[in-house]
């Protein structure tokens, strides 16, 4: 180590620390970042804890195992839609049509199964492709013609509701009772499979993090202290095992029919979370999405095809929105003409923003959608249990969205003031 | 010195936008290991000339020679492929990315489809080291936390990283304080000393006289003079910039067709 330091000093590069030395330093650096306005997911995690305490005290059933499983499945479609929106928000754009586009894809899937007798796999692929096509058209209009995404997707929001009406028929709905599709939100993994999956994920995560840490130390690259890495692994293990433990309890009110195990929607969310995190954080495409969101002109000068990035982002967003639409259909047992409309999209935007994704572009992660989606679903679920009138639900959710956007705007201003 | 082949040479370049004839028969040469300053008043055509070199607005007529060979440059990618790096006035860095990410933007190293962060970080650190950059705390620092001088440094270091042969700097000290200007000028000198051909576009004659080996003055889209810095005084250069000629300077104003 000694010769590395002297080498660095000779080159006049002594200030380049490759490690903040101790756990204490890292904590201090984190506190500094938060105070400087780089709060990330912190407000939403704090909010989630507060919501759990408040609803837990207000209603006995809120913290029951049955309700926790309900909450997870309710949150599923919101989280997936929010995850779809994160890359669009990263560009500083918005996709108001994602909710309706998702349900249009789900309706195509449902009709292929019900009216045309197709298998579920073919129907799902067709549904996803519907989303892909809608996304490409949106992306081309935004990127090539330069119409603000707000306007293009508002037009699609209205237009696609018409398409949905035409597909399904006035006042009708498509029943989703195909076992695989319906099973996403309504069946559970076996208890054993749940435990195995949780342990495998923890072991793989821990191994990857430790290997990465060792490689960075070996190559003298910038890295976090080992203690921080271990804290992260332990925290992740505790959360994952905790969730598995709760969901593997029997939560049935009828002793003759035990209900236990992790609802399939959770592993679906986990897989999508891993995929999106990888795509945004570890691939060139993801790097370019951040670059375009941060400074589109700089990205263009660096030789990045900004239009292509924009089109690809809208394409992925709408395709992923169809996944959310399918989960929603599975949960509700049908696709109706109102599916994906109303507040579906705003819930998802709210989820992403509450989770720490900036509406100004350039800042956000797929994991933000998970925490934010849980906050939104908790509000809806908790207020529902308290049997409040639905107007309260709307007002509170709107208020929370506004609060999140305010936190976003203020922390952005603080960031530019402190230069973080 | 001038008898060595210029790294980059423009001969008789013309450029019009509609009826507006912006560049008239412009000649420009950039030599290895030298800082050539491009000076001129607002509207003299400096930016257009830079964009012509960069391939953003390809010239209408005229020759573009790189290392003595005629080449055609039709876009920023062609220029980059030749080894020409342009550091723009408004820096073109992404605030939300860190130093390493910015230096490799658009040219990321990869392992299969995964970004190769280790290689990129090590190379970026090496490039900054070679320029004796001592003010940056960490290469993983977000660019938004850097001062104006540091940002300029990162932008310039990018050209070292990519082994550029010619570096165009558009007003690199325009927004900087005294100490930061000092740092950037030192950096420009070191860059040239390493054999790179540097074109420095600047309004600030103090800066120009400090680092430039040659001065090319533009006046209303024409080259008013192309002289060695040691042969001229600051007053003469001001005259060249404002009137296109200098009474007591031994350079003939180039013949111009009347507009």
XYZ file of C-alpha atoms in Angstrom:
679
model
C 0.000 0.000 0.000
C 2.820 2.368 0.898
C 4.275 2.476 -2.591
C 0.868 3.042 -4.095
C 0.408 6.109 -1.918
C 3.808 7.549 -2.764
C 3.160 6.828 -6.403
C -0.082 8.739 -6.218
C 1.604 11.615 -4.454
C 4.296 11.853 -7.064
C 1.678 12.162 -9.719
C 0.005 14.932 -7.774
C -2.989 12.755 -7.315
C -2.800 12.230 -3.596
C -6.285 13.564 -3.084
C -7.967 10.807 -5.007
C -9.215 8.598 -2.227
C -10.224 5.169 -3.348
C -12.063 4.456 -0.126
C -13.827 6.396 2.574
C -11.957 4.662 5.325
C -14.348 3.485 7.991
C -17.993 2.704 8.529
C -18.217 5.941 10.539
C -16.865 7.956 7.611
C -19.364 6.389 5.254
C -22.233 7.165 7.612
C -21.006 10.743 7.911
C -20.682 11.055 4.141
C -24.215 9.683 3.734
C -25.653 12.149 6.257
C -23.884 14.931 4.396
C -25.361 13.781 1.099
C -28.857 13.657 2.560
C -28.504 17.142 4.045
C -27.205 18.406 0.739
C -30.448 17.314 -0.883
C -29.519 13.903 -2.250
C -32.144 11.992 -0.326
C -32.811 9.093 -2.643
C -35.282 6.626 -1.195
C -34.945 7.890 2.375
C -38.187 9.950 2.570
C -40.223 7.093 1.145
C -38.781 4.493 3.519
C -39.455 6.830 6.447
C -42.948 7.451 5.091
C -43.588 3.733 4.786
C -42.585 3.153 8.405
C -44.838 5.990 9.574
C -47.765 4.676 7.510
C -47.331 1.178 8.940
C -47.317 2.519 12.502
C -50.334 4.769 11.949
C -52.470 2.162 10.166
C -51.283 -0.566 12.528
C -52.491 1.450 15.520
C -55.717 2.520 13.821
C -56.821 -0.920 12.687
C -56.056 -4.355 14.148
C -56.376 -6.095 10.830
C -53.864 -3.909 8.993
C -50.800 -5.793 10.221
C -52.456 -9.228 9.917
C -50.743 -11.765 7.670
C -53.739 -11.850 5.360
C -53.645 -8.110 4.817
C -49.888 -8.081 4.294
C -50.272 -10.612 1.467
C -53.129 -8.526 0.061
C -51.004 -5.430 0.226
C -48.204 -7.161 -1.675
C -50.506 -8.215 -4.511
C -52.169 -4.795 -4.627
C -48.790 -3.133 -4.820
C -47.638 -5.482 -7.601
C -49.253 -3.783 -10.589
C -48.463 -0.302 -9.270
C -44.798 -1.224 -8.747
C -44.465 -2.768 -12.201
C -46.060 0.241 -13.890
C -43.876 2.596 -11.857
C -40.809 0.590 -12.851
C -41.861 0.939 -16.490
C -42.092 4.698 -16.027
C -38.701 5.153 -14.332
C -36.648 5.242 -17.580
C -39.143 7.671 -19.147
C -38.881 9.910 -16.084
C -35.082 9.567 -16.261
C -35.247 11.247 -19.674
C -37.283 14.045 -18.132
C -40.294 12.904 -20.156
C -43.583 11.411 -19.022
C -45.878 8.727 -20.375
C -49.455 9.487 -19.359
C -50.802 6.704 -21.562
C -48.863 3.855 -19.922
C -51.772 2.714 -17.742
C -54.286 2.571 -20.588
C -51.709 1.136 -22.999
C -51.049 -1.607 -20.437
C -54.719 -2.483 -20.245
C -55.041 -2.373 -24.037
C -52.276 -4.973 -24.219
C -53.985 -6.982 -21.488
C -57.288 -6.771 -23.401
C -55.601 -8.070 -26.559
C -54.215 -10.944 -24.496
C -57.596 -11.643 -22.878
C -59.498 -11.579 -26.178
C -57.006 -13.930 -27.821
C -57.528 -16.423 -24.997
C -61.303 -16.064 -24.627
C -62.489 -15.407 -28.186
C -59.762 -17.018 -30.249
C -58.761 -19.936 -28.076
C -55.077 -19.144 -28.154
C -52.698 -20.470 -25.518
C -51.674 -18.115 -22.758
C -48.072 -17.801 -23.960
C -49.067 -16.706 -27.478
C -51.633 -14.322 -26.016
C -49.125 -12.782 -23.602
C -46.567 -12.261 -26.361
C -49.239 -10.648 -28.571
C -50.245 -8.391 -25.683
C -46.643 -7.371 -25.051
C -46.102 -6.681 -28.762
C -49.177 -4.447 -28.743
C -47.441 -2.420 -26.067
C -44.189 -2.406 -28.012
C -45.909 -1.001 -31.097
C -47.706 1.706 -29.107
C -44.400 2.612 -27.458
C -42.534 2.844 -30.745
C -45.190 5.144 -32.219
C -45.122 7.343 -29.097
C -41.335 7.414 -29.125
C -41.113 8.343 -32.800
C -43.610 11.175 -32.356
C -41.702 12.507 -29.350
C -38.166 12.019 -30.639
C -38.467 12.669 -34.368
C -41.255 15.257 -34.507
C -40.336 16.864 -31.201
C -43.879 16.938 -29.815
C -43.706 17.192 -26.007
C -44.206 13.727 -24.517
C -46.895 15.169 -22.258
C -49.086 16.001 -25.259
C -48.396 12.839 -27.277
C -49.148 10.543 -24.372
C -52.202 12.554 -23.297
C -53.549 12.001 -26.809
C -52.773 8.292 -26.514
C -54.375 8.226 -23.060
C -57.656 9.408 -24.600
C -57.345 7.547 -27.884
C -56.462 4.201 -26.343
C -59.467 4.378 -24.005
C -61.519 4.523 -27.196
C -59.625 1.546 -28.611
C -60.248 -0.354 -25.377
C -64.000 0.404 -25.643
C -64.025 -0.811 -29.235
C -62.106 -4.001 -28.400
C -64.167 -4.971 -25.384
C -67.512 -3.442 -26.281
C -69.466 -0.813 -24.426
C -69.824 -1.633 -20.747
C -68.408 -5.107 -21.163
C -65.349 -6.819 -19.859
C -63.033 -9.687 -20.745
C -62.972 -12.399 -18.120
C -59.497 -13.612 -17.172
C -59.850 -17.145 -15.829
C -56.999 -18.818 -17.660
C -55.209 -20.561 -14.742
C -51.678 -19.298 -15.455
C -52.661 -15.648 -15.949
C -55.151 -15.646 -13.124
C -52.594 -17.414 -10.943
C -50.107 -14.518 -11.031
C -52.036 -12.545 -8.443
C -54.175 -15.285 -6.933
C -51.932 -18.253 -6.189
C -48.912 -18.697 -3.982
C -45.556 -20.422 -4.148
C -45.218 -23.444 -1.905
C -43.715 -22.668 1.487
C -40.566 -24.634 0.713
C -40.066 -22.975 -2.688
C -40.461 -19.585 -1.029
C -37.719 -20.288 1.495
C -35.413 -21.729 -1.143
C -35.918 -18.739 -3.441
C -35.266 -16.271 -0.622
C -32.084 -18.036 0.494
C -30.791 -18.397 -3.079
C -31.319 -14.695 -3.769
C -29.548 -13.709 -0.551
C -26.585 -16.011 -1.200
C -26.183 -14.854 -4.803
C -26.485 -11.207 -3.815
C -23.952 -11.603 -1.009
C -21.512 -13.494 -3.220
C -21.734 -10.916 -6.007
C -21.270 -7.988 -3.653
C -18.308 -9.586 -1.871
C -16.616 -10.610 -5.115
C -17.102 -7.142 -6.530
C -15.658 -5.648 -3.345
C -12.631 -7.904 -3.466
C -11.976 -7.096 -7.100
C -12.186 -3.366 -6.486
C -9.775 -3.588 -3.552
C -7.381 -5.724 -5.581
C -7.371 -3.248 -8.474
C -7.190 -0.241 -6.165
C -10.437 1.187 -7.479
C -12.801 3.320 -5.503
C -14.858 1.162 -3.150
C -16.949 1.265 -0.022
C -15.555 -0.111 3.235
C -16.194 -3.807 3.784
C -18.376 -2.966 6.780
C -20.819 -1.060 4.570
C -21.033 -3.960 2.146
C -21.754 -6.348 5.027
C -24.403 -4.035 6.480
C -26.094 -3.933 3.065
C -26.062 -7.714 2.754
C -27.406 -8.210 6.284
C -30.145 -5.604 5.793
C -31.192 -7.228 2.547
C -31.221 -10.685 4.164
C -33.304 -9.486 7.119
C -35.906 -7.798 4.878
C -36.166 -10.746 2.500
C -36.335 -13.408 5.210
C -38.803 -11.282 7.168
C -41.151 -10.990 4.193
C -40.816 -14.702 3.473
C -41.526 -15.570 7.111
C -44.696 -13.451 7.225
C -46.037 -14.679 3.891
C -45.278 -18.316 4.662
C -47.582 -18.260 7.706
C -51.087 -19.586 7.288
C -53.214 -16.469 6.773
C -56.568 -18.116 6.092
C -59.532 -17.171 8.262
C -61.017 -20.571 7.559
C -58.985 -23.263 9.386
C -59.958 -25.891 6.801
C -58.390 -24.097 3.874
C -54.898 -22.933 4.727
C -53.540 -20.088 2.616
C -49.795 -19.763 2.833
C -46.780 -18.966 0.687
C -45.495 -16.049 -1.305
C -47.912 -14.749 -3.957
C -46.394 -15.294 -7.424
C -46.579 -11.597 -8.140
C -43.677 -11.013 -5.716
C -41.116 -13.162 -7.539
C -42.332 -11.503 -10.764
C -41.578 -8.072 -9.292
C -38.193 -9.301 -8.030
C -37.202 -10.655 -11.455
C -38.268 -7.420 -13.181
C -36.445 -5.373 -10.539
C -33.224 -7.294 -11.146
C -33.604 -6.985 -14.916
C -34.272 -3.226 -14.842
C -31.528 -2.564 -12.299
C -29.102 -4.431 -14.521
C -30.255 -2.676 -17.690
C -30.088 0.804 -16.188
C -26.973 0.381 -14.088
C -24.687 -1.995 -15.921
C -25.322 -1.609 -19.644
C -24.368 1.053 -22.170
C -28.043 1.596 -22.921
C -28.734 2.454 -19.278
C -25.747 4.768 -19.081
C -26.968 6.572 -22.189
C -30.472 6.927 -20.763
C -29.012 8.726 -17.737
C -26.810 10.844 -20.005
C -29.715 11.941 -22.216
C -31.743 12.765 -19.104
C -28.868 14.724 -17.585
C -27.842 16.718 -20.656
C -29.251 15.697 -24.016
C -26.908 18.042 -25.900
C -23.837 16.593 -24.187
C -25.071 13.119 -25.000
C -25.536 14.074 -28.641
C -22.040 15.512 -28.827
C -20.651 12.365 -27.258
C -22.012 10.519 -30.278
C -25.055 9.010 -28.589
C -28.074 8.610 -30.850
C -30.466 10.543 -28.624
C -33.545 9.842 -30.741
C -32.916 6.112 -30.690
C -32.482 6.115 -26.910
C -35.731 8.049 -26.518
C -37.688 5.708 -28.810
C -36.251 2.622 -27.104
C -37.210 3.985 -23.687
C -40.838 4.588 -24.690
C -40.908 1.167 -26.316
C -39.652 -0.590 -23.178
C -41.958 1.478 -20.983
C -45.144 0.563 -22.825
C -44.123 -3.074 -23.215
C -43.520 -3.271 -19.483
C -46.793 -1.408 -18.862
C -48.567 -4.353 -20.507
C -46.996 -6.642 -17.882
C -48.522 -4.376 -15.270
C -51.846 -4.439 -17.136
C -51.773 -8.243 -17.135
C -51.078 -8.344 -13.400
C -53.915 -5.892 -12.835
C -56.236 -8.042 -14.943
C -55.127 -11.132 -13.039
C -55.840 -9.421 -9.725
C -59.251 -8.148 -10.821
C -60.144 -11.274 -12.795
C -61.047 -9.195 -15.852
C -60.117 -6.396 -18.186
C -62.884 -3.835 -18.229
C -63.289 -0.714 -20.342
C -62.154 1.371 -17.365
C -59.023 -0.689 -16.653
C -55.835 1.319 -16.608
C -57.717 4.607 -16.683
C -58.582 6.824 -13.755
C -55.810 7.065 -11.238
C -53.787 3.990 -12.300
C -51.145 6.057 -14.068
C -50.944 8.781 -11.456
C -50.487 6.138 -8.763
C -47.517 4.794 -10.720
C -45.991 8.218 -11.385
C -46.523 8.997 -7.715
C -44.856 5.726 -6.755
C -41.754 6.452 -8.831
C -41.474 10.023 -7.578
C -42.146 9.120 -3.952
C -39.464 6.475 -4.267
C -36.928 9.126 -5.236
C -37.000 9.314 -9.042
C -36.784 12.917 -10.148
C -39.424 14.449 -12.440
C -36.658 16.660 -13.814
C -34.832 13.711 -15.339
C -31.437 12.134 -14.840
C -31.966 10.753 -11.346
C -33.720 7.571 -10.268
C -33.507 3.809 -9.988
C -35.752 0.835 -10.602
C -35.769 0.115 -6.867
C -37.407 3.514 -6.265
C -40.541 2.102 -7.873
C -40.716 -0.739 -5.350
C -40.560 1.429 -2.230
C -42.794 4.122 -3.745
C -45.293 1.545 -4.982
C -45.508 0.076 -1.480
C -46.204 3.544 -0.040
C -49.042 4.175 -2.508
C -50.518 0.704 -2.035
C -50.274 1.055 1.746
C -52.239 4.300 1.671
C -54.953 2.768 -0.503
C -55.039 -0.431 1.541
C -54.968 1.279 4.956
C -57.630 3.836 4.148
C -59.736 1.052 2.663
C -59.545 -0.912 5.911
C -60.528 2.158 7.872
C -63.642 2.209 5.674
C -63.095 5.815 4.740
C -65.143 7.358 1.970
C -63.323 7.086 -1.334
C -63.018 10.876 -1.609
C -60.553 10.757 1.290
C -58.507 8.163 -0.591
C -58.243 10.469 -3.612
C -57.414 13.529 -1.554
C -54.755 11.749 0.495
C -53.120 10.118 -2.536
C -53.124 13.422 -4.418
C -51.610 15.113 -1.390
C -48.878 12.482 -1.124
C -48.022 12.864 -4.817
C -47.797 16.623 -4.390
C -45.653 16.172 -1.301
C -43.280 13.872 -3.163
C -42.977 16.297 -6.072
C -42.300 19.102 -3.578
C -39.563 17.083 -1.896
C -38.132 16.373 -5.350
C -38.128 20.054 -6.359
C -36.667 21.267 -3.066
C -33.968 18.618 -2.905
C -33.055 19.411 -6.497
C -32.588 23.049 -5.593
C -30.498 22.126 -2.568
C -28.417 19.778 -4.679
C -27.575 22.529 -7.131
C -26.771 24.868 -4.232
C -24.465 22.406 -2.513
C -23.144 20.992 -5.764
C -23.948 17.386 -5.000
C 8.664 25.093 -37.245
C 6.177 25.827 -39.950
C 7.959 23.550 -42.368
C 6.731 20.455 -40.517
C 3.473 19.106 -41.897
C 0.493 20.517 -40.067
C -1.622 17.951 -38.277
C -4.737 19.583 -39.545
C -4.981 22.051 -42.376
C -7.852 23.864 -44.032
C -7.306 25.437 -47.433
C -9.627 27.957 -49.021
C -12.652 26.996 -47.002
C -15.952 28.725 -47.809
C -19.201 28.382 -45.965
C -22.535 30.075 -46.545
C -25.826 29.892 -44.773
C -28.335 30.861 -47.425
C -27.247 34.239 -48.717
C -24.969 34.917 -45.775
C -21.387 34.138 -46.739
C -19.770 33.402 -43.374
C -16.328 32.034 -44.230
C -14.308 33.374 -47.161
C -11.332 31.318 -48.400
C -10.157 30.546 -44.898
C -6.749 28.901 -44.441
C -5.892 27.412 -41.105
C -3.088 25.150 -39.907
C -2.653 23.365 -36.612
C 0.831 21.984 -35.891
C 1.765 19.165 -33.514
C 3.084 20.353 -30.169
C 1.879 23.897 -30.752
C -0.946 25.984 -29.447
C -2.577 27.905 -32.278
C -4.885 30.668 -31.112
C -7.936 31.575 -33.152
C -8.987 35.119 -32.344
C -11.663 37.362 -33.767
C -14.555 39.559 -32.760
C -18.105 38.341 -32.276
C -19.481 37.277 -35.631
C -16.046 36.902 -37.218
C -16.795 33.263 -37.947
C -14.845 31.495 -35.193
C -17.689 29.221 -34.163
C -18.592 28.408 -37.748
C -14.978 27.512 -38.435
C -14.871 25.227 -35.382
C -18.091 23.589 -36.485
C -16.682 23.110 -39.974
C -13.670 21.327 -38.471
C -15.941 19.295 -36.216
C -18.032 18.272 -39.180
C -21.220 19.738 -37.720
C -21.486 22.242 -40.619
C -19.266 20.752 -43.338
C -17.611 23.428 -45.492
C -19.143 24.229 -48.902
C -15.814 24.350 -50.733
C -12.174 24.035 -49.785
C -9.785 21.293 -48.701
C -9.641 19.542 -45.371
C -6.254 17.922 -44.812
C -5.358 15.713 -41.914
C -1.683 14.801 -41.495
C -1.141 15.977 -45.056
C -3.840 13.756 -46.539
C -7.069 15.031 -47.963
C -10.031 13.750 -45.960
C -13.738 14.366 -45.989
C -15.472 15.103 -42.735
C -19.239 14.997 -42.845
C -20.162 14.592 -39.225
C -18.892 14.672 -35.648
C -18.140 10.950 -35.871
C -15.749 11.442 -38.814
C -13.860 14.108 -36.897
C -13.683 11.937 -33.785
C -12.432 9.006 -35.847
C -9.536 11.143 -37.119
C -8.569 11.962 -33.532
C -10.048 15.457 -33.317
C -11.588 16.286 -29.963
C -13.621 19.413 -29.428
C -14.072 20.899 -25.972
C -17.071 23.193 -26.255
C -17.638 26.372 -24.333
C -20.685 25.032 -22.602
C -18.642 21.995 -21.688
C -21.048 19.272 -22.706
C -20.788 17.270 -19.513
C -23.673 15.436 -17.868
C -24.114 16.758 -14.340
C -25.797 13.636 -13.088
C -22.912 11.361 -14.066
C -19.543 11.072 -12.363
C -16.151 11.962 -13.834
C -15.375 8.496 -15.159
C -18.826 8.129 -16.707
C -18.486 11.497 -18.424
C -15.017 10.814 -19.771
C -16.173 7.563 -21.357
C -19.598 8.786 -22.461
C -20.479 7.358 -25.858
C -17.310 5.223 -25.898
C -17.803 2.963 -22.887
C -15.577 -0.081 -22.339
C -17.546 -3.263 -22.134
C -17.219 -6.874 -21.069
C -19.772 -8.544 -23.304
C -22.838 -6.417 -22.665
C -21.803 -5.354 -19.170
C -20.019 -2.056 -18.624
C -16.406 -2.587 -17.616
C -16.246 -0.109 -14.752
C -12.849 -1.260 -13.501
C -11.034 -0.575 -16.756
C -12.805 2.741 -17.235
C -12.002 3.938 -13.724
C -8.342 2.942 -13.994
C -7.918 4.594 -17.410
C -9.665 7.791 -16.345
C -7.450 8.025 -13.290
C -4.372 7.515 -15.454
C -5.428 10.256 -17.889
C -5.991 12.742 -15.073
C -2.682 11.731 -13.526
C -0.815 12.333 -16.778
C -2.142 15.890 -16.782
C -1.029 16.293 -13.145
C -4.551 17.105 -12.087
C -4.406 17.529 -8.336
C -7.653 19.226 -7.533
C -10.132 16.444 -8.074
C -11.068 14.630 -4.885
C -12.263 11.437 -6.472
C -12.837 10.207 -10.005
C -16.170 8.849 -8.826
C -17.351 12.297 -7.838
C -20.443 13.624 -9.568
C -19.603 16.300 -12.132
C -22.182 18.664 -10.646
C -19.970 18.990 -7.570
C -17.006 20.286 -9.585
C -15.941 23.903 -10.005
C -15.800 25.520 -13.441
C -12.066 24.903 -13.741
C -12.383 21.292 -12.689
C -15.154 20.731 -15.214
C -12.971 22.208 -17.929
C -10.173 19.942 -16.750
C -12.372 16.878 -17.060
C -13.419 17.919 -20.555
C -9.781 18.374 -21.580
C -8.668 15.157 -19.901
C -11.182 13.373 -22.097
C -9.008 14.242 -25.093
C -5.937 12.764 -23.405
C -7.866 9.640 -22.608
C -8.740 9.148 -26.258
C -5.232 9.933 -27.490
C -6.557 12.763 -29.586
C -4.143 14.302 -32.047
C -5.904 17.616 -32.344
C -7.825 19.329 -29.568
C -10.078 22.338 -30.195
C -10.822 24.395 -27.095
C -13.696 26.853 -27.438
C -13.263 29.706 -24.929
C -11.943 27.427 -22.184
C -11.348 30.217 -19.679
C -14.387 32.381 -20.408
C -16.234 31.590 -17.191
C -13.285 30.993 -14.898
C -11.684 32.861 -12.024
C -8.020 33.815 -11.894
C -6.654 30.707 -10.197
C -8.780 28.387 -12.306
C -7.742 30.140 -15.512
C -4.144 29.576 -14.441
C -4.807 25.851 -13.982
C -6.505 25.490 -17.343
C -3.793 27.401 -19.210
C -1.118 25.240 -17.605
C -3.110 22.241 -18.704
C -3.358 23.540 -22.278
C 0.420 24.030 -22.339
C 1.079 20.535 -20.999
C -1.319 19.111 -23.555
C 0.599 20.774 -26.404
C 3.937 19.752 -24.919
C 2.826 16.153 -25.120
C 2.698 16.541 -28.919
C -0.963 17.317 -29.420
C -1.987 20.077 -31.828
C -4.126 22.539 -29.893
C -6.466 25.162 -31.328
C -7.428 27.683 -28.679
C -10.395 29.887 -29.478
C -10.365 32.851 -27.159
C -11.395 36.445 -26.656
C -8.857 36.920 -23.937
C -5.599 38.178 -25.396
C -3.738 37.778 -22.107
C -4.469 34.068 -22.256
C -3.564 33.929 -25.915
C -0.190 35.595 -25.425
C 0.528 33.368 -22.487
C 0.125 29.975 -24.148
C -0.182 30.370 -27.895
C 2.668 29.742 -30.328
C 0.800 31.099 -33.334
C -2.149 33.425 -33.721
C -4.696 33.292 -36.514
C -6.946 36.344 -36.563
C -10.336 36.228 -38.253
C -12.033 39.390 -39.444
C -15.492 39.215 -41.011
C -14.987 35.648 -42.125
C -11.524 36.176 -43.597
C -8.139 35.356 -42.185
C -6.656 38.763 -41.366
C -3.305 37.369 -40.313
C -1.540 34.169 -39.370
C 1.533 35.073 -37.333
C 3.888 33.732 -34.688
C 3.002 35.088 -31.259
C 6.518 36.360 -30.655
C 6.325 38.597 -33.745
C 3.331 40.618 -32.671
C 2.196 42.791 -29.819
C -1.113 42.768 -28.109
C -2.014 46.131 -29.658
C -1.398 44.820 -33.158
C -3.623 41.805 -32.544
C -6.379 44.073 -31.280
C -6.096 46.052 -34.520
C -6.277 42.853 -36.539
C -9.388 41.768 -34.690
C -11.183 45.100 -34.943
C -10.104 46.382 -38.375
C -8.684 43.360 -40.179
C -5.324 45.040 -40.777
C -2.492 46.362 -38.705
C -0.612 49.409 -39.999
C 2.805 48.550 -38.629
C 2.612 44.803 -39.076
C 4.291 43.148 -41.976
C 1.353 41.107 -43.110
C -0.561 41.954 -46.175
C -4.284 41.846 -45.752
C -5.507 39.013 -47.892
C -7.062 40.031 -51.156
C -10.762 39.871 -50.830
C -13.503 39.832 -53.341
C -15.926 42.570 -52.518
C -19.206 41.397 -51.121
